[in-house]
Short mmCIF file of C-alpha atoms and ligand atoms in Angstrom, two decimals:
data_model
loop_
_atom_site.label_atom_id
_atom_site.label_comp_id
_atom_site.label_asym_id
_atom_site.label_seq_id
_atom_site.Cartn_x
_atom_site.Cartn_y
_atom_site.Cartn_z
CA UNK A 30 -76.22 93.33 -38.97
CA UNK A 31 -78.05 91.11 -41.45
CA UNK A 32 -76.51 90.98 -45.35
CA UNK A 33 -78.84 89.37 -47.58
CA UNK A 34 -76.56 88.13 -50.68
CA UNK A 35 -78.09 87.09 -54.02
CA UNK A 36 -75.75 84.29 -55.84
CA UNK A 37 -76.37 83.19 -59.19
CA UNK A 38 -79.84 83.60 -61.06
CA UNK A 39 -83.19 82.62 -59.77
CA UNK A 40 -85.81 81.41 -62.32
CA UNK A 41 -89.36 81.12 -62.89
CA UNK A 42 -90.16 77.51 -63.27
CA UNK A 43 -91.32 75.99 -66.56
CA UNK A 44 -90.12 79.13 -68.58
CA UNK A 45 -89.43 77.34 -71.27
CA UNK A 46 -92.94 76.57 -72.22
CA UNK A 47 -92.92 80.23 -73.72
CA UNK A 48 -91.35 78.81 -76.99
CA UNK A 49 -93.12 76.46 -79.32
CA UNK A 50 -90.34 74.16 -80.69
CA UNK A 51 -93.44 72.93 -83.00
CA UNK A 52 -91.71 74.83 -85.95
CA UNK A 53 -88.56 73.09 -85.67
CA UNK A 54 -89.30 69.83 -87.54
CA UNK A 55 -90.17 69.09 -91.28
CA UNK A 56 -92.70 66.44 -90.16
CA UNK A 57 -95.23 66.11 -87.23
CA UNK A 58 -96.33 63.14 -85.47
CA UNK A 59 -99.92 61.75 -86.13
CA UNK A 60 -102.40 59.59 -83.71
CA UNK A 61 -104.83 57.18 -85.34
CA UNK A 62 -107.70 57.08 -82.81
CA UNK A 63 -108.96 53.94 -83.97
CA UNK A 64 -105.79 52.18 -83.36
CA UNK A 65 -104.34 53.63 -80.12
CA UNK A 66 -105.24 51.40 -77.69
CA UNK A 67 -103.61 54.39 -74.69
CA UNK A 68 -100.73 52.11 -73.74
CA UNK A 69 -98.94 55.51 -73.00
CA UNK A 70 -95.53 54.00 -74.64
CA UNK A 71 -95.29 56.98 -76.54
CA UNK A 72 -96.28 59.57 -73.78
CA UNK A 73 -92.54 57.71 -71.83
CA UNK A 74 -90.60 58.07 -75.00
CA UNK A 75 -91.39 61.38 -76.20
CA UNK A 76 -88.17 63.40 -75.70
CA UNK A 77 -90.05 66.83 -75.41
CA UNK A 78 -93.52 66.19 -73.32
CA UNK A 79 -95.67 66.59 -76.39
CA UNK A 80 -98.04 63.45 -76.90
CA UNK A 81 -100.36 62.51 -74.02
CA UNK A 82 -102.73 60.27 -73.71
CA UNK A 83 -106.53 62.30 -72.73
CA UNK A 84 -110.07 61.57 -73.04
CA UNK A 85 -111.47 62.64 -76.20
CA UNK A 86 -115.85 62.15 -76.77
CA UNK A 87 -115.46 59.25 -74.22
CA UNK A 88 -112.35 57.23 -75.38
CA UNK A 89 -108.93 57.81 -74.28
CA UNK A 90 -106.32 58.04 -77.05
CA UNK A 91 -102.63 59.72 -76.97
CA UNK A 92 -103.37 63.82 -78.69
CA UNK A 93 -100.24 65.39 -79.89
CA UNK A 94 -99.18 68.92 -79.21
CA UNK A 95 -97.93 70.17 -82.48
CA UNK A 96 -97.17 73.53 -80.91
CA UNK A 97 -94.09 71.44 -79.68
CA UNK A 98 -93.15 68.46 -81.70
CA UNK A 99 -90.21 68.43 -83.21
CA UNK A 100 -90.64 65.87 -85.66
CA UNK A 101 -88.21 63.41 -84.61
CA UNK A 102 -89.87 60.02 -84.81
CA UNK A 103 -89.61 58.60 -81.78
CA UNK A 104 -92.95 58.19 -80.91
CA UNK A 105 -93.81 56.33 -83.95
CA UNK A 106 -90.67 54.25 -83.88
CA UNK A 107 -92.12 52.85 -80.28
CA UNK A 108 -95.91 52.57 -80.89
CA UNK A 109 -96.74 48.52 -81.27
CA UNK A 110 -99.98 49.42 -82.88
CA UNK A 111 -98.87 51.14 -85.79
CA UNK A 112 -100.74 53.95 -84.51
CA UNK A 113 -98.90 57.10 -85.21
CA UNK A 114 -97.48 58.05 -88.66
CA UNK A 115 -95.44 60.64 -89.16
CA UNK A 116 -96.15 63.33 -92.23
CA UNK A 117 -94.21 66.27 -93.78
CA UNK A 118 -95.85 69.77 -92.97
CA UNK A 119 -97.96 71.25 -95.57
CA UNK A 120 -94.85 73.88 -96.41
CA UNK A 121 -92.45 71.45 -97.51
CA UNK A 122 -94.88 69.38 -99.45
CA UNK A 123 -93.21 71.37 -102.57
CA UNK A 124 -93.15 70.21 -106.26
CA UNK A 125 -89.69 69.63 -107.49
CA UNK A 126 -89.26 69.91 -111.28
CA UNK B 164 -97.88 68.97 -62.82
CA UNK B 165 -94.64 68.73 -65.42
CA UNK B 166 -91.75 68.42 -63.95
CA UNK B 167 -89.84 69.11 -66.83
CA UNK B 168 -91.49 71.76 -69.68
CA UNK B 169 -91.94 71.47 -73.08
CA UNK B 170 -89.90 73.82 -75.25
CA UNK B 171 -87.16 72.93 -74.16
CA UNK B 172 -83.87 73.25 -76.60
CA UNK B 173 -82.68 69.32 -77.33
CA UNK B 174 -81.82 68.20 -80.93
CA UNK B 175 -85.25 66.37 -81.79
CA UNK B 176 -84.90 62.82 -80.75
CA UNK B 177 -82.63 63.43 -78.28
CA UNK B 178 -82.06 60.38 -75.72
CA UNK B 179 -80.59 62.45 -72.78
CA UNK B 180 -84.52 64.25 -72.71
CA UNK B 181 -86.11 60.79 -72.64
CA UNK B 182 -83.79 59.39 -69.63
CA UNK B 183 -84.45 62.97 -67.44
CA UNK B 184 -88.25 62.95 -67.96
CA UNK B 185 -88.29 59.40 -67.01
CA UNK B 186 -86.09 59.64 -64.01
CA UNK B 187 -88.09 63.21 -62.70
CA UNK B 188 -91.36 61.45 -63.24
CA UNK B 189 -89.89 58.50 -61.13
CA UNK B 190 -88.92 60.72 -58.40
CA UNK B 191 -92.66 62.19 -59.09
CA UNK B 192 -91.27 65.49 -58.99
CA UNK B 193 -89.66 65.29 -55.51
CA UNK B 194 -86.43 66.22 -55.64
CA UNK B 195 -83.03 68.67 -55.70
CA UNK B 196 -81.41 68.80 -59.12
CA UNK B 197 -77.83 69.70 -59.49
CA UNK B 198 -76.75 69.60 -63.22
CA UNK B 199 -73.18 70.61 -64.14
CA UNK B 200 -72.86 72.16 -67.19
CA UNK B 201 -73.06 70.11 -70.53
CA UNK B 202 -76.30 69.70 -73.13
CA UNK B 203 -78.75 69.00 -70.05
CA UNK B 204 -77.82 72.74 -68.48
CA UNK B 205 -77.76 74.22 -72.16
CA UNK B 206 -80.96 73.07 -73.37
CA UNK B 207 -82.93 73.65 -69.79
CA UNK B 208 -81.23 76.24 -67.93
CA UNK B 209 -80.98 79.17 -70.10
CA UNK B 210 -81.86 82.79 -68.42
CA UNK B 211 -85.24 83.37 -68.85
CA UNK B 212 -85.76 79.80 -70.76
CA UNK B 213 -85.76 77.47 -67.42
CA UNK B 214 -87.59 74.61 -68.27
CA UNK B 215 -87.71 72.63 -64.93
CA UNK B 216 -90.46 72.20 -62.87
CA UNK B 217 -88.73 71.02 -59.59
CA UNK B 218 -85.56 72.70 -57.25
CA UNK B 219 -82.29 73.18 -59.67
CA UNK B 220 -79.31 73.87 -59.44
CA UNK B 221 -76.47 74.35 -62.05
CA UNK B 222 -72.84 74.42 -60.56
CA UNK B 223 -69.26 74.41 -62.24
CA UNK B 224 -68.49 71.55 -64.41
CA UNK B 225 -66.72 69.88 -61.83
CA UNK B 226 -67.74 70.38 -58.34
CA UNK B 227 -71.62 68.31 -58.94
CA UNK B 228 -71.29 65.53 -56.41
CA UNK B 229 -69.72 68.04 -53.81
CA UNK B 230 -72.58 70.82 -53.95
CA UNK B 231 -75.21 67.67 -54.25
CA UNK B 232 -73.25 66.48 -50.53
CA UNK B 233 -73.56 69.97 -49.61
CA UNK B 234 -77.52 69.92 -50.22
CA UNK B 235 -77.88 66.33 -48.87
CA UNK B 236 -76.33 67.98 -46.06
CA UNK B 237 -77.93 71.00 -45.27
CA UNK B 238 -81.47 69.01 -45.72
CA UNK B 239 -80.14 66.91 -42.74
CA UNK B 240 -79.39 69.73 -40.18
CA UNK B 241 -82.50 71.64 -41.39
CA UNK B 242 -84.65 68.38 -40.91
CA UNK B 243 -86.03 68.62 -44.08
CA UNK B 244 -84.58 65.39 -45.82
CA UNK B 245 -87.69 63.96 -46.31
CA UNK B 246 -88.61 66.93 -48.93
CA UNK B 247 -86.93 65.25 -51.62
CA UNK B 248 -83.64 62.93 -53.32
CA UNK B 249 -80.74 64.84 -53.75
CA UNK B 250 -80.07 63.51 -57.56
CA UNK B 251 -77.16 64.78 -59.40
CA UNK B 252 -77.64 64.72 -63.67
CA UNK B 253 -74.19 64.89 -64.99
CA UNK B 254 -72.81 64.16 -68.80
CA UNK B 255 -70.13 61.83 -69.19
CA UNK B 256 -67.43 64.19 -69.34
CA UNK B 257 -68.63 65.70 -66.77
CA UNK B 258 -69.02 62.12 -64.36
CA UNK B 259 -65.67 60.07 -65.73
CA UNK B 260 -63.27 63.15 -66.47
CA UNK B 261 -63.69 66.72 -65.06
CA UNK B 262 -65.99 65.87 -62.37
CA UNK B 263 -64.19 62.67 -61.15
CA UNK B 264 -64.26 64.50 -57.67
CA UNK B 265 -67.23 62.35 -57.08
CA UNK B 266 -65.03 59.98 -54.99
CA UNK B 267 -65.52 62.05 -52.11
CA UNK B 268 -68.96 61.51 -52.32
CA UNK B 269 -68.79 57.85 -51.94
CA UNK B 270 -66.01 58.15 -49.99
CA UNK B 271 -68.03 59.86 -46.88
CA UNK B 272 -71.07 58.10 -48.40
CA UNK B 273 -73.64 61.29 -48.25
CA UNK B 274 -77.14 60.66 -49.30
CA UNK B 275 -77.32 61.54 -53.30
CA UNK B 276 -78.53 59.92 -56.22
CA UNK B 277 -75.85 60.22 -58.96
CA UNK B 278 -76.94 60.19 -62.40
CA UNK B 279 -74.65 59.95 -65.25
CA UNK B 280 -76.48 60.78 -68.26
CA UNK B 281 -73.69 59.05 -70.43
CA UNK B 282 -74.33 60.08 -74.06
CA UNK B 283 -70.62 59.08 -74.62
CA UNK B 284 -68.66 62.45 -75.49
CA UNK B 285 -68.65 65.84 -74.79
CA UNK B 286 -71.70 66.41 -76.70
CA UNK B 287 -72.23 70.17 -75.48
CA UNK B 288 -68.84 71.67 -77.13
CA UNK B 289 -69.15 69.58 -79.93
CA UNK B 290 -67.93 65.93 -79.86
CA UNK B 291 -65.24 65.33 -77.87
CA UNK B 292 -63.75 62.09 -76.61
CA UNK B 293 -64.38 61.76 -72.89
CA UNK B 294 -63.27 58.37 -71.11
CA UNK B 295 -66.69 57.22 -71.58
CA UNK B 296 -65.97 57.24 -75.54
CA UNK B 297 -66.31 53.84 -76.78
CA UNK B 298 -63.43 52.43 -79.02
CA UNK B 299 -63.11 53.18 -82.53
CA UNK B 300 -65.52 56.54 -82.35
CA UNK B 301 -64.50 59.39 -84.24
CA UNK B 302 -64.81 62.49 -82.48
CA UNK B 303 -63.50 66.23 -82.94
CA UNK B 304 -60.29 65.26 -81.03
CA UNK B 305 -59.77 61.64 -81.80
CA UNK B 306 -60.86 62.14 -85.57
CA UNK B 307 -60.39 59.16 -87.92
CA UNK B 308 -58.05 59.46 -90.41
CA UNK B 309 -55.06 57.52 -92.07
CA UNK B 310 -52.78 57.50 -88.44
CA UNK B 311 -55.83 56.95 -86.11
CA UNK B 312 -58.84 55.24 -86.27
CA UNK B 313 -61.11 56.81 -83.69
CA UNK B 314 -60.44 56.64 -79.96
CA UNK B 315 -57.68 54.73 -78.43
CA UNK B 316 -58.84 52.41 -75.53
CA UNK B 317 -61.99 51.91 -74.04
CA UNK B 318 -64.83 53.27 -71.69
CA UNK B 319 -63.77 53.70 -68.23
CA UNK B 320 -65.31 51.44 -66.05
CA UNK B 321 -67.19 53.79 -63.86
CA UNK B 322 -69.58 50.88 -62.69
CA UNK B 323 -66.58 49.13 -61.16
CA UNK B 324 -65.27 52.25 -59.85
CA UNK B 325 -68.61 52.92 -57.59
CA UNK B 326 -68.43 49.64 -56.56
CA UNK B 327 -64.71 49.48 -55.37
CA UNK B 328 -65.76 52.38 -53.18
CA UNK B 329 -68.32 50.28 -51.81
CA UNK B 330 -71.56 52.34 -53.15
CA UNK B 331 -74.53 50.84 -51.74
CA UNK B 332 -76.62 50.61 -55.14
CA UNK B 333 -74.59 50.92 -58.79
CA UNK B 334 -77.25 50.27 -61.70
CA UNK B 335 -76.56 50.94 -65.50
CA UNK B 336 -79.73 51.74 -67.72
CA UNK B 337 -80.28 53.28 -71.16
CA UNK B 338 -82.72 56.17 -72.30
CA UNK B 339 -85.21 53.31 -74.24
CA UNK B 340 -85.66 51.28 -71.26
CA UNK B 341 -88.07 54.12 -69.24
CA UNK B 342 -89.56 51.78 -66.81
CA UNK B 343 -86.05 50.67 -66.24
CA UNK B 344 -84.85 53.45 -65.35
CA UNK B 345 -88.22 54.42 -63.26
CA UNK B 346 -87.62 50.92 -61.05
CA UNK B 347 -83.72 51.52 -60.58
CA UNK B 348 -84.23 55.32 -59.95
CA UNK B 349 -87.32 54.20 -57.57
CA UNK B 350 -84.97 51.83 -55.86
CA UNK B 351 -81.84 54.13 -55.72
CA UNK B 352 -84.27 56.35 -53.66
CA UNK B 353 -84.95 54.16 -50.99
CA UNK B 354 -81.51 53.15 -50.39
CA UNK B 355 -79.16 55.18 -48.03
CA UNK B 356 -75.78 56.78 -49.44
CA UNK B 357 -74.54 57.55 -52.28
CA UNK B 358 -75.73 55.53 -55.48
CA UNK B 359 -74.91 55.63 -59.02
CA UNK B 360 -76.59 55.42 -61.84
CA UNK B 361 -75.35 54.95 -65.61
CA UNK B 362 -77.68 55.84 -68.40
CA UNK B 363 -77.00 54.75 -72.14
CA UNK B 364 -78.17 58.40 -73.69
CA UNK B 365 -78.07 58.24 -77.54
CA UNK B 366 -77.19 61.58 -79.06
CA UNK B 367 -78.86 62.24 -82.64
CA UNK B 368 -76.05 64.73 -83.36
CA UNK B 369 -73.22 63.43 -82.49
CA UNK B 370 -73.50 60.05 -83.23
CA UNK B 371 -74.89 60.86 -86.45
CA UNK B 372 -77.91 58.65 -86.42
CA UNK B 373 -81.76 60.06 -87.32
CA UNK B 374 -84.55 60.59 -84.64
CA UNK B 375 -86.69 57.27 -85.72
CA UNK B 376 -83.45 55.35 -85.06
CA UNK B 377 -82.63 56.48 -82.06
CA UNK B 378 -84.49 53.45 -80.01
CA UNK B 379 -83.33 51.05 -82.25
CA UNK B 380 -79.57 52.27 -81.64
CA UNK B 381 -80.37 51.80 -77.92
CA UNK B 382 -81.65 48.56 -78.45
CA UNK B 383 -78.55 47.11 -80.45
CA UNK B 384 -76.26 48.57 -77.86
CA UNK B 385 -78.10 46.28 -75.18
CA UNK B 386 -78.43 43.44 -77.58
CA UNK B 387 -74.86 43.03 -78.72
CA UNK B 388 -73.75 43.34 -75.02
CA UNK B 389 -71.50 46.52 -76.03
CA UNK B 390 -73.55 48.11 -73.00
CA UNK B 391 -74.70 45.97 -70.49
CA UNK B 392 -77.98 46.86 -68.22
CA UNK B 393 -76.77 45.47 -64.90
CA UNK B 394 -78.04 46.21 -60.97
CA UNK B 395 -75.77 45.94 -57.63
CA UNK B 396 -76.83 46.45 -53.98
CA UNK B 397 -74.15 46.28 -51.74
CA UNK B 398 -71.69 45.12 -54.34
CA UNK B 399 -73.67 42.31 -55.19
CA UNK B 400 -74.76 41.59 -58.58
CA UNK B 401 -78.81 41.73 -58.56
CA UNK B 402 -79.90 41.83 -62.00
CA UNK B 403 -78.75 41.85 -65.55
CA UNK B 404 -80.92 41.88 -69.17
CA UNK B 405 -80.43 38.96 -70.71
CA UNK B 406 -80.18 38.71 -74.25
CA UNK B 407 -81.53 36.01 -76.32
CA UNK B 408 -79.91 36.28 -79.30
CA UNK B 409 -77.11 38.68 -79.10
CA UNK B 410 -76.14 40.34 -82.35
CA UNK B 411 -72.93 41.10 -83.98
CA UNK B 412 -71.10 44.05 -83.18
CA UNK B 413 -71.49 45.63 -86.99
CA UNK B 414 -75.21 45.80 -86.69
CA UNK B 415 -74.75 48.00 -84.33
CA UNK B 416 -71.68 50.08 -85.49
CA UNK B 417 -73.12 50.52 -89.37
CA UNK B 418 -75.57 52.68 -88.62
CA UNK B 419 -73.80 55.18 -86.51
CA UNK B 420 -71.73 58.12 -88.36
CA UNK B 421 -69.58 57.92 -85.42
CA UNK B 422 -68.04 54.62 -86.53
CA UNK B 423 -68.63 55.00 -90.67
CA UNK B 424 -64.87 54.81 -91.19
CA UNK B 425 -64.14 51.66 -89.84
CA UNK B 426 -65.66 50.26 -92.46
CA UNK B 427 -63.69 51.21 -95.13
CA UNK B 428 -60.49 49.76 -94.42
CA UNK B 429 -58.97 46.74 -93.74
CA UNK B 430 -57.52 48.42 -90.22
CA UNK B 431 -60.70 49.41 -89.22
CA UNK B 432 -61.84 46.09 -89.49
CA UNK B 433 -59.69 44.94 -86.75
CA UNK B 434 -61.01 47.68 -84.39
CA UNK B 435 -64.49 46.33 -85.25
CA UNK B 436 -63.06 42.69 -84.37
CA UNK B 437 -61.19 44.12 -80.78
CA UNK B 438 -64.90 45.63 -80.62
CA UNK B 439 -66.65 42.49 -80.68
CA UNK B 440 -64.08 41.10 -77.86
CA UNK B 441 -65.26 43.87 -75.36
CA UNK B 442 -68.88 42.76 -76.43
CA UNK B 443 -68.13 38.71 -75.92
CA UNK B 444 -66.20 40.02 -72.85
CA UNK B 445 -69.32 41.68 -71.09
CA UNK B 446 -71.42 39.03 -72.08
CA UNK B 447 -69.31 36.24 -70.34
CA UNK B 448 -68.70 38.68 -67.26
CA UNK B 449 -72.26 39.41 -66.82
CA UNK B 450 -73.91 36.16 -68.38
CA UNK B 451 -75.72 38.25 -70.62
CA UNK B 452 -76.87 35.74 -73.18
CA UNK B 453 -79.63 33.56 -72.24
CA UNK B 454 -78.97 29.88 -72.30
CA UNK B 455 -80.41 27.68 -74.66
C1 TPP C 102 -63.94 73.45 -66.13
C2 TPP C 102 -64.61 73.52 -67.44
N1 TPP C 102 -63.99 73.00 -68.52
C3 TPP C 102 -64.57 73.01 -69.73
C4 TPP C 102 -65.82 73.56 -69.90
C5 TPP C 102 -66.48 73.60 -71.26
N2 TPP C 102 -67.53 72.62 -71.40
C6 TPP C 102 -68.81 72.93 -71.17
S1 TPP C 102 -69.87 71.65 -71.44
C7 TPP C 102 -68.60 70.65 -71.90
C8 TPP C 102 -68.87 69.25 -72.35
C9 TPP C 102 -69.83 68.46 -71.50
O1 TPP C 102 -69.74 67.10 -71.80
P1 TPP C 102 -70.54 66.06 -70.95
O2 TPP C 102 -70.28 66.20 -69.52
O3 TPP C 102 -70.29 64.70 -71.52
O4 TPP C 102 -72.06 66.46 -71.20
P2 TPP C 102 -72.86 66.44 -72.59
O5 TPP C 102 -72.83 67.83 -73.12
O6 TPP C 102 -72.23 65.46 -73.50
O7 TPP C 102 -74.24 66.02 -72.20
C10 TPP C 102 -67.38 71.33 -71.83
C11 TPP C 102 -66.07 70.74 -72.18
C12 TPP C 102 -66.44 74.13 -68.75
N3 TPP C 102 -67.66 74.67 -68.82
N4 TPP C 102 -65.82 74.08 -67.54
S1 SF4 C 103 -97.90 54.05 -78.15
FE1 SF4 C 103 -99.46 53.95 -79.78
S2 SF4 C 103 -101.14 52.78 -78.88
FE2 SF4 C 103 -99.83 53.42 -77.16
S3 SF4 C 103 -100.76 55.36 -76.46
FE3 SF4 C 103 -99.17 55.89 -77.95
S4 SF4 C 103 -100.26 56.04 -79.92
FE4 SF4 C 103 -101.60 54.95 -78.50
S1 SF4 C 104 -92.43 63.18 -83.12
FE1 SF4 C 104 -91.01 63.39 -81.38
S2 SF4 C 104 -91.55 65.35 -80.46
FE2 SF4 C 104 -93.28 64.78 -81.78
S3 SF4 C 104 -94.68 63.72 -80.39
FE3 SF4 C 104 -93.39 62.15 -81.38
S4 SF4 C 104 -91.72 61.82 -79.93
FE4 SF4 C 104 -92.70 63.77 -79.37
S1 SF4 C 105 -76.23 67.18 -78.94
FE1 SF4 C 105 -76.97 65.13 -78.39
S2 SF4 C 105 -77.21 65.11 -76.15
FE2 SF4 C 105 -77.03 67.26 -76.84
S3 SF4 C 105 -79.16 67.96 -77.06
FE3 SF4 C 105 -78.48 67.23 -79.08
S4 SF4 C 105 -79.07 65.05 -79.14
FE4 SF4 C 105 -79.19 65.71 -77.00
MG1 MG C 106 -71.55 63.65 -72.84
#
């Protein structure tokens, strides 16, 4: 007789990419394509997989995913070419008075 | 082909993300992960929110290295070893306290790839001292106040504790060193037994620093020697980063929340000075700073 016994839960891989952690931050990151030079620093550092260096009209550059960046800085903090600034969303750019 | 997805739930900036990405992407994907429980199983292994791309595994807090022997095993009799490393990614708490039965592991020497992903408390429930808590660091359990000043004592010496078992590769790295940690992690995989691996993971949240300083936290730790980035292959010391100008404890203490309170007393500035003799300490042990 043969028992076939499940243990634990089996997942799907890469489930996770179901969920855009893009709206967690106050600020997004921002690639200059005139200064990346595609050392793909940034694309090692990035905590969450969301800059990447591709080939855009013939030059490659790092292209950020805002559907997931969180915001955090890291990416700019590492880039030697002062290429990527980081700015506040457009719904927190809010007039205090 | 990702071997570990995007939206996944870490704080944003978080170094324990950097270090697994790097080490996955090392391994090129090729590989059995078993991940005790801790932020790398919360933020990745929810029901329905799995975010990894390669085999997993999540076990009990403490049993890690023995299922990883188990695996590392079973590959053997099955013939399949040459599918992939057998790497364990455990917390601190989870490598130096609970799951501490990881001398069995190098005590039969099975083939695995231990990871600690050392982020320096219990991070997951909160921020809780561990024995890889540095001196001085307030956490929920050692909190500072007027009696106590942070944690008593200092980070257990797990390094020395793989290599008194006579691991045949012990390497310490830290999340802003990625092609560090893709060389050791590399290396670890060609070597035969059971290896460990130490990775400095800064934690946004509970160290209390911001996203944009989390590499420069990393940095300081390396370049005031408070955590040396050494290499050993059969208990011989192979490599260590030098530092040119190493730089005072403070500079890296300041701007941590963890450590805020020792600077506001004249007590705490004798835990910053017994600080700065485990720094000098590691730099003469290692010969961390480079001669002039
Ligand atoms: C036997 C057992 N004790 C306690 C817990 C509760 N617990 C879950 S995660 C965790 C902390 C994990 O700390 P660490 O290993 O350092 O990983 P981190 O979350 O910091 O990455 C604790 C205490 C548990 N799940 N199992
Ligand atoms: S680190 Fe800077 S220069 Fe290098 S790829 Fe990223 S954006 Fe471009
Ligand atoms: S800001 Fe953070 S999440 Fe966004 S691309 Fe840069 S490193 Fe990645
Ligand atoms: S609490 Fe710390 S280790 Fe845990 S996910 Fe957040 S930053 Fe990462
Ligand atoms: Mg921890």
């Amino acid at each position: 007789m043969k028992i076939r016994l499940n243990i634990g839960a089996i997942s799907e891989p890469l489930q996770s990419e179901q969920f855009k952690t893009g709206d967690w931050g106050t600020e997004w990151s921002f690639v200059d394509r005139e200064k990346c030079t595609a050392c793909r620093v940034c694309e090692q550092f990035c905590p969450d997989g969301c800059i990447e260096v591709k080939e855009i009209e013939g030059k490659e550059v790092a292209v950020v995913d805002h559907n997931y960046c969180k915001g955090c800085g890291v990416c700019a903090s590492v880039c030697r070419y002062g290429a990527i600034k980081m700015e506040l969303k457009e719904l927190f750019k809010v007039d205090v008075c | 082909m990702r071997f570990f997805g995007r939206g996944h739930g870490a704080c944003p900036g978080c170094g324990l993300a950097i270090a697994v990405r790097n080490i996955l992407e090392a391994l090129e994907g090729k590989c059995f992960v078993v991940n005790p429980t801790g932020c790398l199983e919360i933020i990745s292994s929810q029901y329905g929110r799995n975010a990894w791309g390669v085999p997993y595994i999540h076990p009990l807090f403490d049993n890690a290295a023995a299922v990883a022997c188990g695996i590392s095993e079973a590959l053997k009799v099955l013939g399949r070893e040459d599918e992939g490393e057998v790497v364990v990614l455990a917390g601190d708490g989870a490598t130096a306290d609970i799951g501490l039965t990881l001398h069995g592991m190098f005590d039969r020497n099975h083939d695995v790839i231990y990871i600690c992903l050392d982020n320096e408390a219990y991070q997951n429930t909160g921020h809780q001292q561990s024995a890889l808590t540095p001196l001085g660091e307030a956490t929920t359990t050692t909190p500072a106040g007027k009696l106590m000043l942070g944690k008593i004592g200092r980070k257990k010496d797990m390094v020395a504790i793989a290599l008194a078992h006579g691991s045949p590769y012990v390497a310490t790295s830290s999340a802003v060193l990625p092609a560090d940690i893709r060389r050791k992690v590399k290396k670890a995989a060609k070597i035969e037994g059971a290896k460990y691996i130490q990775i400095h993971c800064p934690c946004v949240t509970g160290w209390g620093i911001d996203g944009k300083d989390v590499v420069k936290v990393g940095n300081l730790a390396i370049e005031t020697a408070l955590y040396p980035i050494v290499e050993f292959e059969n208990g011989k010391l192979l490599t260590v980063r030098k530092v040119k100008e190493r730089k005072p404890v403070e500079e890296y203490l300041k701007i941590q929340r963890r450590f805020r309170h020792l600077f506001t007393s004249p007590e705490g500035r004798k835990v910053i000075e017994e600080i700065q003799k485990i720094a000098d300490e590691n730099a003469l042990r290692y010969g961390i700073d480079l001669k002039k």
